[in-house]
């Protein structure tokens, strides 16, 4: 297993363009998406006066009286308020009817902490989870190619256990993605992201769980199919719809009942909920890991049989 791990990692490292395409670019894209989603989710309300009201999760922007119409008509803001010296609202100016921000301000807890610019990880975590759950597609592609060119047969003839060879290769690819994951977690930490009820350790655990689940699934896929071109179709045609229904991209509360039912069949739902709730969904996660392990063992068995 150790030899398989070392050799696979060396091949990946020396493959032209691999570091850029599989590590640097995913890190860059996920960081960019994280920043975009985190900040774009924060509503902005402009205020005219000496002091802004103390409202959680709403960004307050001070403007002058002459800027009111410009803010309402051109910028992303839909609401302007006039405040007194104590930060109490005296008047609302809204560019839309029944503005949902007005009740948020009226019902705000006056003792709540003032809004800060810390981006929330909860708004972008789904992108990361989907990426990790499909990460072992690379492993499946490699294994299918090796089935086709006879490498796996030569491994068996060398009296090396095929299961050991596949596991070593799996851990090497997981290790590569763990490097990328560590870099992203480091960015989240030093960029002062708001983890809500979770923490950086929780995220690391869930990300690693996603990689283990992905590995078992895609070893099984490699044992079943013979054309690596189908890997993309499986990722986008099965896992992505499960992701859509799981609440990683859209709030599950607003989904129809049939989508909520599908959500509870998706690993992404439980991993997402573990992060947003700050409490690991231990039983579902153990069940998912067990299913992944069983699928992985079945996949190895199918590959050994020459499927």
Short mmCIF file of C-alpha atoms in Angstrom, two decimals, residues 47-235:
data_model
loop_
_atom_site.label_atom_id
_atom_site.label_comp_id
_atom_site.label_asym_id
_atom_site.label_seq_id
_atom_site.Cartn_x
_atom_site.Cartn_y
_atom_site.Cartn_z
CA UNK A 47 -29.22 55.55 6.98
CA UNK A 48 -29.36 59.33 7.22
CA UNK A 49 -28.43 60.56 10.67
CA UNK A 50 -25.78 60.48 13.34
CA UNK A 51 -26.16 56.85 14.41
CA UNK A 52 -27.22 53.58 12.79
CA UNK A 53 -29.74 51.29 14.49
CA UNK A 54 -28.30 48.17 16.06
CA UNK A 55 -29.55 45.42 13.68
CA UNK A 56 -27.91 42.01 13.31
CA UNK A 57 -27.15 40.64 9.81
CA UNK A 58 -27.95 43.88 8.00
CA UNK A 59 -25.15 46.07 6.76
CA UNK A 60 -25.70 49.74 7.57
CA UNK A 61 -24.25 52.33 5.22
CA UNK A 62 -24.20 56.02 6.13
CA UNK A 63 -25.24 58.41 3.33
CA UNK A 64 -26.12 62.08 2.96
CA UNK A 65 -29.63 63.37 2.31
CA UNK A 66 -28.79 64.21 -1.30
CA UNK A 67 -27.68 60.61 -1.96
CA UNK A 68 -31.01 59.03 -0.95
CA UNK A 69 -32.64 58.86 -4.40
CA UNK A 70 -29.43 57.68 -6.03
CA UNK A 71 -29.05 54.85 -3.50
CA UNK A 72 -32.64 53.69 -3.96
CA UNK A 73 -32.69 54.01 -7.72
CA UNK A 74 -29.32 52.75 -8.86
CA UNK A 75 -27.47 50.81 -6.18
CA UNK A 76 -28.29 47.39 -4.73
CA UNK A 77 -30.03 48.98 -1.75
CA UNK A 78 -33.82 49.05 -1.52
CA UNK A 79 -34.23 50.85 1.81
CA UNK A 80 -33.10 54.12 3.36
CA UNK A 81 -33.92 55.12 6.93
CA UNK A 82 -33.68 58.39 8.81
CA UNK A 83 -32.46 58.06 12.39
CA UNK A 84 -32.23 60.29 15.44
CA UNK A 85 -29.23 60.76 17.71
CA UNK A 86 -30.05 57.52 19.56
CA UNK A 87 -30.14 55.44 16.40
CA UNK A 88 -33.94 55.12 16.47
CA UNK A 89 -35.73 55.07 13.12
CA UNK A 90 -37.83 58.15 12.39
CA UNK A 91 -38.75 57.45 8.75
CA UNK A 92 -38.44 54.78 6.06
CA UNK A 93 -37.80 55.34 2.34
CA UNK A 94 -38.30 52.18 0.29
CA UNK A 95 -37.97 51.51 -3.44
CA UNK A 96 -40.29 48.46 -3.22
CA UNK A 97 -43.63 47.74 -1.58
CA UNK A 98 -43.76 45.59 1.56
CA UNK A 99 -40.00 45.74 1.96
CA UNK A 100 -38.97 42.67 4.03
CA UNK A 101 -36.11 44.63 5.60
CA UNK A 102 -38.51 46.94 7.45
CA UNK A 103 -39.88 44.28 9.87
CA UNK A 104 -36.31 43.04 10.42
CA UNK A 105 -35.35 46.50 11.63
CA UNK A 106 -38.54 47.07 13.63
CA UNK A 107 -38.25 43.70 15.39
CA UNK A 108 -34.50 43.85 15.93
CA UNK A 109 -33.06 43.02 19.31
CA UNK A 110 -31.64 46.32 20.56
CA UNK A 111 -29.11 44.41 22.68
CA UNK A 112 -27.77 42.39 19.75
CA UNK A 113 -24.22 42.81 18.55
CA UNK A 114 -23.59 45.35 15.82
CA UNK A 115 -23.25 43.91 12.33
CA UNK A 116 -19.68 43.14 11.29
CA UNK A 117 -18.24 42.52 7.83
CA UNK A 118 -17.23 38.94 8.65
CA UNK A 119 -18.33 36.70 5.76
CA UNK A 120 -20.31 33.63 6.76
CA UNK A 121 -19.02 30.24 5.66
CA UNK A 122 -22.56 28.82 5.67
CA UNK A 123 -23.44 30.59 2.43
CA UNK A 124 -20.71 28.95 0.38
CA UNK A 125 -20.01 25.65 2.10
CA UNK A 126 -22.16 23.72 -0.38
CA UNK A 127 -19.75 24.46 -3.20
CA UNK A 128 -16.89 22.95 -1.22
CA UNK A 129 -18.84 19.87 -0.17
CA UNK A 130 -19.97 19.14 -3.74
CA UNK A 131 -16.39 19.45 -4.96
CA UNK A 132 -15.12 17.01 -2.32
CA UNK A 133 -17.93 14.51 -2.82
CA UNK A 134 -17.00 14.26 -6.50
CA UNK A 135 -13.23 14.45 -5.89
CA UNK A 136 -12.64 10.70 -6.27
CA UNK A 137 -13.89 10.89 -9.84
CA UNK A 138 -10.19 11.26 -10.65
CA UNK A 139 -9.52 7.93 -8.90
CA UNK A 140 -12.29 6.21 -10.88
CA UNK A 141 -10.92 7.60 -14.15
CA UNK A 142 -7.43 6.28 -13.37
CA UNK A 143 -8.72 2.84 -12.33
CA UNK A 144 -10.88 2.48 -15.45
CA UNK A 145 -7.92 3.41 -17.66
CA UNK A 146 -5.74 0.87 -15.84
CA UNK A 147 -8.38 -1.81 -16.34
CA UNK A 148 -8.24 -1.09 -20.05
CA UNK A 149 -4.47 -1.08 -20.49
CA UNK A 150 -3.78 -4.18 -18.39
CA UNK A 151 -1.92 -2.57 -15.49
CA UNK A 152 -4.23 -4.12 -12.92
CA UNK A 153 -3.63 -7.56 -14.41
CA UNK A 154 0.13 -7.06 -14.11
CA UNK A 155 -0.35 -5.98 -10.49
CA UNK A 156 -2.18 -9.25 -9.77
CA UNK A 157 0.51 -11.26 -11.56
CA UNK A 158 3.17 -9.60 -9.42
CA UNK A 159 1.49 -11.22 -6.39
CA UNK A 160 0.54 -7.81 -5.02
CA UNK A 161 -2.92 -7.70 -3.53
CA UNK A 162 -5.10 -5.64 -5.84
CA UNK A 163 -7.03 -4.29 -2.87
CA UNK A 164 -3.78 -3.00 -1.34
CA UNK A 165 -2.79 -1.40 -4.64
CA UNK A 166 -6.17 0.33 -5.04
CA UNK A 167 -6.24 1.54 -1.43
CA UNK A 168 -2.75 2.99 -1.73
CA UNK A 169 -3.77 4.81 -4.89
CA UNK A 170 -6.96 6.02 -3.18
CA UNK A 171 -5.11 7.45 -0.19
CA UNK A 172 -2.64 9.23 -2.49
CA UNK A 173 -5.44 11.00 -4.33
CA UNK A 174 -7.23 11.77 -1.07
CA UNK A 175 -3.97 13.21 0.27
CA UNK A 176 -3.75 15.58 -2.70
CA UNK A 177 -7.25 16.87 -2.03
CA UNK A 178 -6.54 17.14 1.68
CA UNK A 179 -3.69 19.51 0.82
CA UNK A 180 -6.09 21.67 -1.17
CA UNK A 181 -8.67 21.45 1.63
CA UNK A 182 -6.11 22.49 4.25
CA UNK A 183 -5.19 25.52 2.14
CA UNK A 184 -8.85 26.55 1.88
CA UNK A 185 -9.47 26.04 5.61
CA UNK A 186 -6.38 28.13 6.35
CA UNK A 187 -7.77 30.89 4.16
CA UNK A 188 -11.15 30.73 5.93
CA UNK A 189 -9.43 30.97 9.30
CA UNK A 190 -7.10 33.88 8.55
CA UNK A 191 -9.74 35.74 6.51
CA UNK A 192 -11.77 35.82 9.77
CA UNK A 193 -14.78 33.96 8.37
CA UNK A 194 -17.81 33.56 10.59
CA UNK A 195 -18.31 29.81 11.19
CA UNK A 196 -21.64 30.31 12.92
CA UNK A 197 -22.23 27.42 15.33
CA UNK A 198 -19.33 25.42 13.88
CA UNK A 199 -15.57 25.81 14.07
CA UNK A 200 -12.56 25.10 11.90
CA UNK A 201 -12.17 21.58 13.36
CA UNK A 202 -15.78 20.69 12.51
CA UNK A 203 -15.22 21.80 8.93
CA UNK A 204 -12.04 19.74 8.65
CA UNK A 205 -13.85 16.63 9.92
CA UNK A 206 -16.79 17.04 7.53
CA UNK A 207 -14.51 17.73 4.57
CA UNK A 208 -12.53 14.55 5.32
CA UNK A 209 -15.76 12.56 5.68
CA UNK A 210 -16.82 13.83 2.26
CA UNK A 211 -13.55 12.57 0.76
CA UNK A 212 -13.95 9.11 2.32
CA UNK A 213 -17.54 8.84 1.07
CA UNK A 214 -16.44 9.96 -2.38
CA UNK A 215 -13.67 7.36 -2.49
CA UNK A 216 -15.97 4.41 -1.76
CA UNK A 217 -18.57 5.57 -4.28
CA UNK A 218 -16.11 6.04 -7.11
CA UNK A 219 -14.23 2.78 -6.51
CA UNK A 220 -17.61 1.10 -6.98
CA UNK A 221 -18.22 3.17 -10.12
CA UNK A 222 -14.81 2.11 -11.48
CA UNK A 223 -15.75 -1.50 -10.91
CA UNK A 224 -19.07 -1.18 -12.74
CA UNK A 225 -18.33 0.91 -15.84
CA UNK A 226 -15.69 0.56 -18.55
CA UNK A 227 -15.74 4.03 -20.09
CA UNK A 228 -14.17 6.81 -18.04
CA UNK A 229 -16.13 9.33 -20.10
CA UNK A 230 -19.20 8.38 -18.06
CA UNK A 231 -17.65 9.70 -14.83
CA UNK A 232 -18.61 13.28 -15.61
CA UNK A 233 -22.16 12.20 -16.38
CA UNK A 234 -22.44 10.39 -13.04
CA UNK A 235 -21.11 13.39 -11.11
#
